[in-house]
PDB file of C-alpha atoms in Angstrom:
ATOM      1  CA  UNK A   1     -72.976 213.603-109.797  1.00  0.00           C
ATOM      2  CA  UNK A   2     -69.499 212.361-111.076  1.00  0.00           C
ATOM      3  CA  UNK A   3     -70.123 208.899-109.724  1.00  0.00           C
ATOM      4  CA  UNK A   4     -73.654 209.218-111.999  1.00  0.00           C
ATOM      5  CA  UNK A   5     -71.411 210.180-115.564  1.00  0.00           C
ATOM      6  CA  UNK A   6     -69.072 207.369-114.765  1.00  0.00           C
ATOM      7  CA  UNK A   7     -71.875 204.693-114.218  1.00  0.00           C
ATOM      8  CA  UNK A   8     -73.021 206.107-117.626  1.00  0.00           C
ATOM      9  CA  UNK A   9     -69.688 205.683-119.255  1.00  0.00           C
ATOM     10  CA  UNK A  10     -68.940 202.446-118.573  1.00  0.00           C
ATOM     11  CA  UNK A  11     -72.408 201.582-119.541  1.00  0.00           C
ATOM     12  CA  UNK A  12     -72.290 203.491-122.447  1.00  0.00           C
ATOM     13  CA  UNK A  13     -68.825 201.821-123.230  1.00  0.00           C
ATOM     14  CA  UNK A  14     -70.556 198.108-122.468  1.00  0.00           C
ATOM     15  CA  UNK A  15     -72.734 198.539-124.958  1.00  0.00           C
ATOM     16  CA  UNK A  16     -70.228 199.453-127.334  1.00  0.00           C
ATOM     17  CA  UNK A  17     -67.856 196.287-126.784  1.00  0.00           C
ATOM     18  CA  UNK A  18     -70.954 194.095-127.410  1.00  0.00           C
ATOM     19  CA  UNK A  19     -72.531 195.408-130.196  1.00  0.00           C
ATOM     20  CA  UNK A  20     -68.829 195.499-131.812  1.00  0.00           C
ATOM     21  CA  UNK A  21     -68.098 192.138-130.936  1.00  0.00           C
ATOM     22  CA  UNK A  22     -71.843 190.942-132.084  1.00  0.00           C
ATOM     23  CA  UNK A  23     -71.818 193.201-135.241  1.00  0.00           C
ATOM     24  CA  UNK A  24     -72.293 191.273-138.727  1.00  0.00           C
ATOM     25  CA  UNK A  25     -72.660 192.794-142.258  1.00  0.00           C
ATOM     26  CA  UNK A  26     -76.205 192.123-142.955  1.00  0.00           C
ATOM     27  CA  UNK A  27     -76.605 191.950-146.700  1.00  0.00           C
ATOM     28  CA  UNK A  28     -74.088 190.716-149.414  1.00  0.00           C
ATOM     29  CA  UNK A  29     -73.504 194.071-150.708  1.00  0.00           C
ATOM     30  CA  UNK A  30     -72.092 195.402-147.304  1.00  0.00           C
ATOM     31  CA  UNK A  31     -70.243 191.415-147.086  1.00  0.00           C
ATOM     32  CA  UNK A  32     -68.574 192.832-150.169  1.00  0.00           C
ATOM     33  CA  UNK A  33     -67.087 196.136-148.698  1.00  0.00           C
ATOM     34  CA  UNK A  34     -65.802 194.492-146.003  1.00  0.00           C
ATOM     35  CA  UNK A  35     -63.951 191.235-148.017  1.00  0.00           C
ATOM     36  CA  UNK A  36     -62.101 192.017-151.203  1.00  0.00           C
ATOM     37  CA  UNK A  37     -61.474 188.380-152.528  1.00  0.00           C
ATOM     38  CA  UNK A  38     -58.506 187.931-154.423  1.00  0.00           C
ATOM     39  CA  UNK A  39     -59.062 186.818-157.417  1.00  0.00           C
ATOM     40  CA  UNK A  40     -56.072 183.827-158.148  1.00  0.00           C
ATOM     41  CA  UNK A  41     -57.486 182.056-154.612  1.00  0.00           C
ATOM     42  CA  UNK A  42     -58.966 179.075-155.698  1.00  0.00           C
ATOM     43  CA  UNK A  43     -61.150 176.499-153.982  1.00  0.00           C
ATOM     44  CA  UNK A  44     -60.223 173.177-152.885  1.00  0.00           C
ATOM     45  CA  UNK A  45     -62.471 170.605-152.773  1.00  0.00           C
ATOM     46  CA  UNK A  46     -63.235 170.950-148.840  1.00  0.00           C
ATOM     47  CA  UNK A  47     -62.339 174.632-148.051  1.00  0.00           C
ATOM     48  CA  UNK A  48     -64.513 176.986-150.714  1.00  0.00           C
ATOM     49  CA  UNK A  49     -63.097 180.391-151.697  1.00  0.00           C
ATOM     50  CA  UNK A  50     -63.986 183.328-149.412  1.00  0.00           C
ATOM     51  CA  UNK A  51     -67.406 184.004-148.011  1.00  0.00           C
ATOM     52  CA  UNK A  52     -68.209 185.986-144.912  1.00  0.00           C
ATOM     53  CA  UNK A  53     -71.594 183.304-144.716  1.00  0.00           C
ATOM     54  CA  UNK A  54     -69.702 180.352-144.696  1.00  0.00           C
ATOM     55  CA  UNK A  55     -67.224 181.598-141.419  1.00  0.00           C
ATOM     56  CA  UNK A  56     -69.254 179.979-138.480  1.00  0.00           C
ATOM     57  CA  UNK A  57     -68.929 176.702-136.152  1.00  0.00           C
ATOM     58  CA  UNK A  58     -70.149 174.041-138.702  1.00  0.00           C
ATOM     59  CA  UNK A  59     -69.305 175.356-141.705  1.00  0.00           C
ATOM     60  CA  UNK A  60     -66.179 174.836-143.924  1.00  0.00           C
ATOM     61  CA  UNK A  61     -63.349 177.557-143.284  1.00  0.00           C
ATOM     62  CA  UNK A  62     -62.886 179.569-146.148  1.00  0.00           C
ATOM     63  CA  UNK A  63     -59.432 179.494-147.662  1.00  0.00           C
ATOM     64  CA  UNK A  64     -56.709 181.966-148.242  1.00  0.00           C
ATOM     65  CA  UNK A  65     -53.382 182.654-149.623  1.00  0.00           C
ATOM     66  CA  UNK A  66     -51.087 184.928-147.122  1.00  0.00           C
ATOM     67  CA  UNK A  67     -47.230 185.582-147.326  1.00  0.00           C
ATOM     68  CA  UNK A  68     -45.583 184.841-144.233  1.00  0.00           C
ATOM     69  CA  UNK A  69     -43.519 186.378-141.770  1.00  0.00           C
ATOM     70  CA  UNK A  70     -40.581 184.137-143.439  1.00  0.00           C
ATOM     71  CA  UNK A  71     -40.863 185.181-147.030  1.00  0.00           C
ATOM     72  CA  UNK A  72     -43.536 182.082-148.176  1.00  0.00           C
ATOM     73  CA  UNK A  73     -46.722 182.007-149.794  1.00  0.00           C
ATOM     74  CA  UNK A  74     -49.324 179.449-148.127  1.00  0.00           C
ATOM     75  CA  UNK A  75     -52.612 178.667-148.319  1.00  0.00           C
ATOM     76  CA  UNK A  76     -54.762 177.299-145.519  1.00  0.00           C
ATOM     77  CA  UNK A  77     -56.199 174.313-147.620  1.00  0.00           C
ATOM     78  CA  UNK A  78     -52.424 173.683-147.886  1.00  0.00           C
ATOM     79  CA  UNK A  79     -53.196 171.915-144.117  1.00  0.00           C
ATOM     80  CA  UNK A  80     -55.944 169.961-145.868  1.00  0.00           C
ATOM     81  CA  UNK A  81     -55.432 166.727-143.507  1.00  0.00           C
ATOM     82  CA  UNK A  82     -54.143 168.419-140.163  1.00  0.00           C
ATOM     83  CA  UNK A  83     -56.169 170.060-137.926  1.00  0.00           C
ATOM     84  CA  UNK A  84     -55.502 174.061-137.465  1.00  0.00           C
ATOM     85  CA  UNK A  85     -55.682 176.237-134.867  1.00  0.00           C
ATOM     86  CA  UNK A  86     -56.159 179.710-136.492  1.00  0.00           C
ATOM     87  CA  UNK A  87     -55.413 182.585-134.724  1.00  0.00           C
ATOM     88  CA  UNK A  88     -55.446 186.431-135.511  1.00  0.00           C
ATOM     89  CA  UNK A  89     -53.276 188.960-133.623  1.00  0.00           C
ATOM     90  CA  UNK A  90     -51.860 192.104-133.602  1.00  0.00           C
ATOM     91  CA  UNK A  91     -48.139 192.972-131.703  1.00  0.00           C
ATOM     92  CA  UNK A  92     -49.806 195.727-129.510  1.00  0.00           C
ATOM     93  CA  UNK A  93     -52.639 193.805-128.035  1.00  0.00           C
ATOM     94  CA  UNK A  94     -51.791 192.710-124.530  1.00  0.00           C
ATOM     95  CA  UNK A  95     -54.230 189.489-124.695  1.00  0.00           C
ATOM     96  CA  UNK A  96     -52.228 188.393-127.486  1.00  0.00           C
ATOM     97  CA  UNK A  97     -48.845 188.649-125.819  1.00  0.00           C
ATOM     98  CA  UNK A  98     -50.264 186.953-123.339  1.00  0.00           C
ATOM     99  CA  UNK A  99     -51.563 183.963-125.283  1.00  0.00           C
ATOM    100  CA  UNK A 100     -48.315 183.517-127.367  1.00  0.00           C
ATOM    101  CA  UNK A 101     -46.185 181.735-124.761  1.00  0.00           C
ATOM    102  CA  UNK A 102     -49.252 179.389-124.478  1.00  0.00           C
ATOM    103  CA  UNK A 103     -49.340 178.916-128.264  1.00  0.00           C
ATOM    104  CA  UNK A 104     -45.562 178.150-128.744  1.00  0.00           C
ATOM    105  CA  UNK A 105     -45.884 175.768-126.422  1.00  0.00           C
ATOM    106  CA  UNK A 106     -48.227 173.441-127.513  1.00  0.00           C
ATOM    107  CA  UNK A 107     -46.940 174.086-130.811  1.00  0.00           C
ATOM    108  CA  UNK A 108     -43.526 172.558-130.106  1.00  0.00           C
ATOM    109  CA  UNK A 109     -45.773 169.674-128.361  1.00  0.00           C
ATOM    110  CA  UNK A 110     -47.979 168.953-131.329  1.00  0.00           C
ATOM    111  CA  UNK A 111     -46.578 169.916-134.558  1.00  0.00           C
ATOM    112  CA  UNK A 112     -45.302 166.892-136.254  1.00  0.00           C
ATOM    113  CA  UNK A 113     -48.622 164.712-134.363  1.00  0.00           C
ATOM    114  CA  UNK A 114     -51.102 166.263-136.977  1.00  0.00           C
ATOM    115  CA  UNK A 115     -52.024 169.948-135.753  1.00  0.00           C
ATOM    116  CA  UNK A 116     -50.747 172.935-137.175  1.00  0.00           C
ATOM    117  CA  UNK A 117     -51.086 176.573-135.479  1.00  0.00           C
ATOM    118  CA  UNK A 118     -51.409 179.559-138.235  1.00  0.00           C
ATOM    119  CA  UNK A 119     -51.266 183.097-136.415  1.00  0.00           C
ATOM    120  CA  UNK A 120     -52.402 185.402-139.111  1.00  0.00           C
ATOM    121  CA  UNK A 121     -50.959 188.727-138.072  1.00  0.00           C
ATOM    122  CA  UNK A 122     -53.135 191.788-138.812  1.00  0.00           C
ATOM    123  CA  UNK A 123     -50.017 193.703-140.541  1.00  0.00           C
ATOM    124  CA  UNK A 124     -52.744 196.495-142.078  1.00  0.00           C
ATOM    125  CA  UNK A 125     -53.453 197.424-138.169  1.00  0.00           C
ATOM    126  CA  UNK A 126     -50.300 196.905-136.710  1.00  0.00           C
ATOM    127  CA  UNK A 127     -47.348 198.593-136.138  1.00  0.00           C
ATOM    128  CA  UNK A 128     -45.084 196.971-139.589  1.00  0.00           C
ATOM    129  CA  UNK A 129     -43.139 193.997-140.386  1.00  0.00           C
ATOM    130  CA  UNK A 130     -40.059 195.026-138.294  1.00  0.00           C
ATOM    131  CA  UNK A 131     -42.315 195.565-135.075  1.00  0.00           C
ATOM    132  CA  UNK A 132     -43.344 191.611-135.975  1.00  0.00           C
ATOM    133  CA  UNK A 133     -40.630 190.299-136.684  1.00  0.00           C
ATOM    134  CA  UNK A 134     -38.899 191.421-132.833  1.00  0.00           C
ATOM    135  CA  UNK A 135     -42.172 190.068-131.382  1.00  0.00           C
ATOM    136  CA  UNK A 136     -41.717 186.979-132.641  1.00  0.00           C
ATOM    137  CA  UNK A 137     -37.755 186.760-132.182  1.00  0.00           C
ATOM    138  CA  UNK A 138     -38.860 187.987-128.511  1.00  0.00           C
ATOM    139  CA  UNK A 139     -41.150 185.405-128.080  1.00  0.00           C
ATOM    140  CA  UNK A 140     -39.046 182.571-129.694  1.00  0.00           C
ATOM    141  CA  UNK A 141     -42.096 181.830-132.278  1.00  0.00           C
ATOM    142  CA  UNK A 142     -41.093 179.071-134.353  1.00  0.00           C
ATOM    143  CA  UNK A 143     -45.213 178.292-136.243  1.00  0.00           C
ATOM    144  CA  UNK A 144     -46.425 179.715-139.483  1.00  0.00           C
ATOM    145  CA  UNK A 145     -47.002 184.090-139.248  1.00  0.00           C
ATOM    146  CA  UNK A 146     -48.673 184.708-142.545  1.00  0.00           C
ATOM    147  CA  UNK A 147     -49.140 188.580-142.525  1.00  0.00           C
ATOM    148  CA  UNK A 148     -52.866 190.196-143.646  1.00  0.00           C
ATOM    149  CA  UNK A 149     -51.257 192.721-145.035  1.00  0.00           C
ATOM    150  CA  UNK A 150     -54.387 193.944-147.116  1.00  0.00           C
ATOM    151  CA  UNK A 151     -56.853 193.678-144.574  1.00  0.00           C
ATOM    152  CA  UNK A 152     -58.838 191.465-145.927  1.00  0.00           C
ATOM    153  CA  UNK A 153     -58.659 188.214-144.345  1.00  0.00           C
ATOM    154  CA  UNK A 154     -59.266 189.402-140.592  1.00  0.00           C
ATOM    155  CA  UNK A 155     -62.482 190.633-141.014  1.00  0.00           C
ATOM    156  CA  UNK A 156     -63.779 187.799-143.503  1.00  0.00           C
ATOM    157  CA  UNK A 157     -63.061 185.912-140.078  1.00  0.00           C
ATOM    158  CA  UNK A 158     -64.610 188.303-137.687  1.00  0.00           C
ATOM    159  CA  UNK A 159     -61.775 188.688-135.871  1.00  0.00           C
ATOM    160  CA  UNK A 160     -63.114 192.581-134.516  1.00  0.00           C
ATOM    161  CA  UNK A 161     -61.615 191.427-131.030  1.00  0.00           C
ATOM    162  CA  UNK A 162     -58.471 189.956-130.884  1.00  0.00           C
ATOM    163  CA  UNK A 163     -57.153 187.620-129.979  1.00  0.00           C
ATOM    164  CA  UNK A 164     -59.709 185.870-132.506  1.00  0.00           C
ATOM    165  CA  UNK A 165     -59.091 182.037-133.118  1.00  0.00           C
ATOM    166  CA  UNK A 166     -60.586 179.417-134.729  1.00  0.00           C
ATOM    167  CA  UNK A 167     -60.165 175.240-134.279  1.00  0.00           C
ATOM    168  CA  UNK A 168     -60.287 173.960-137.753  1.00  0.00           C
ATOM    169  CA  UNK A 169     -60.693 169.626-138.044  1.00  0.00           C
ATOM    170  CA  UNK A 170     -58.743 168.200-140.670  1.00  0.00           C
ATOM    171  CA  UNK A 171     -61.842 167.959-143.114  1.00  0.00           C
ATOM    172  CA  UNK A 172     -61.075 172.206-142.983  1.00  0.00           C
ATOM    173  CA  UNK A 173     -64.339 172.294-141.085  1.00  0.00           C
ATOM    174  CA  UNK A 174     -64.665 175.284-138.108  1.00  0.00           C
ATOM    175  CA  UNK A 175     -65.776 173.425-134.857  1.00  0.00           C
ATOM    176  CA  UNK A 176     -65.329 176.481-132.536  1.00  0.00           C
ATOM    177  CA  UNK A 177     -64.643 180.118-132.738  1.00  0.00           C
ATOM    178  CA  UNK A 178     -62.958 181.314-129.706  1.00  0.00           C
ATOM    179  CA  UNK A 179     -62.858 185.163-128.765  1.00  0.00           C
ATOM    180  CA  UNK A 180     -59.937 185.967-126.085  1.00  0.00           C
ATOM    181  CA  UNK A 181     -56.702 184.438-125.729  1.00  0.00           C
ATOM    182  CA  UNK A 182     -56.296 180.690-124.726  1.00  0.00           C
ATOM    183  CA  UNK A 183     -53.995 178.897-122.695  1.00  0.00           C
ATOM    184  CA  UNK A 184     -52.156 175.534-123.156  1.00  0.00           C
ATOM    185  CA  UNK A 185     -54.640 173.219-121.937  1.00  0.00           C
ATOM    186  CA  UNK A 186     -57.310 175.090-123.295  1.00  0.00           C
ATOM    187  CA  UNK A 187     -56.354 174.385-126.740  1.00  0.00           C
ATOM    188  CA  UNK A 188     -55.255 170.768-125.873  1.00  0.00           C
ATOM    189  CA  UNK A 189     -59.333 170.535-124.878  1.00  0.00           C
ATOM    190  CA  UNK A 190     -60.471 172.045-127.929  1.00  0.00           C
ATOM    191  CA  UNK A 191     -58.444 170.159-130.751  1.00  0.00           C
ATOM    192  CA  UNK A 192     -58.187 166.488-128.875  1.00  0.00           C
ATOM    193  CA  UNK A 193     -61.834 165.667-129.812  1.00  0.00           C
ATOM    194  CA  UNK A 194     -61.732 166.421-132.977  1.00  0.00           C
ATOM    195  CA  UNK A 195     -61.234 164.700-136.454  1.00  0.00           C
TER     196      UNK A 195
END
């Protein structure tokens, strides 16, 4: 009988994890709820403001303007002309610690050949800046850590699992969404192709 709950469970919990992860607002009002825009963020010409239609392989990634971990305001259309890996963590998710090592790495190997890594950290569900701050002094990371502090900008990009990242061309246009974290090579494969 116990063996007959626990089959249940973890079928029951399944089902959960993918309707979570395949989950989308399904009418603009809801869209609304879940993204507050700001309203100073403006457009460039190749990155539009923020809307949750728009974030999907194909379509320009919508821009946004984050403090960072460092005390600076950027934008992502500010890396209008690089290509981007965007990334959304959190300092408790093991996946993410895992990934980071992998990230700083081919960081230090490409930054200065025209890629850029962003790792938005999801401040609103994480455990504050202090707690970020060690992780990354821990980790030795040295790329951009612009902080969602309001929760908006994680789930505009549908970043309900994390790690959540996204390989941006230099044109700002999203060429792959990847849930889960990546290694090294794995992000040399997905950005070396691209424009």
């Amino acid at each position: 009988m116990n063996k007959n709950l626990l089959s249940i469970a973890i079928l029951v919990l399944a089902a959960a994890i993918v309707f979570v992860n395949l989950w989308k607002p399904s009418s603009p009002k809801d869209e609304n709820k879940v993204v507050a825009p700001k309203e100073d963020v403006t457009a460039s010409d190749n990155i539009p403001g923020p809307d949750l239609s728009q974030v999907h392989e194909g379509k320009p990634a919508p821009d946004f303007e984050l403090a960072t971990l460092a005390g600076e305001t950027i934008k992502l259309s500010d890396y209008k002309g690089k290509k981007v890996i965007l990334n959304f963590w959190a300092t408790w998710c093991p996946p993410c610690k895992a990934e980071m090592p992998h990230m700083q790495s081919f960081y230090e190997e490409y930054n200065g050949k025209g890629i850029e890594v962003l790792a938005v950290n999801l401040t609103k569900i994480d455990r504050g800046q202090e707690a970020i701050e060690t992780f990354a002094k821990d980790y030795g990371l040295t790329f951009q850590i612009p902080l969602d502090e309001d929760g908006f900008i994680g789930p505009q990009y549908q970043a309900f699992t994390i790690p959540t990242s996204y390989i941006i061309d230099s044109n700002g246009i999203i060429t792959k969404k990847v849930i889960g974290p990546m290694d090294e090579d794995m992000m040399v494969n997905l950005t070396k192709d691209i424009k």
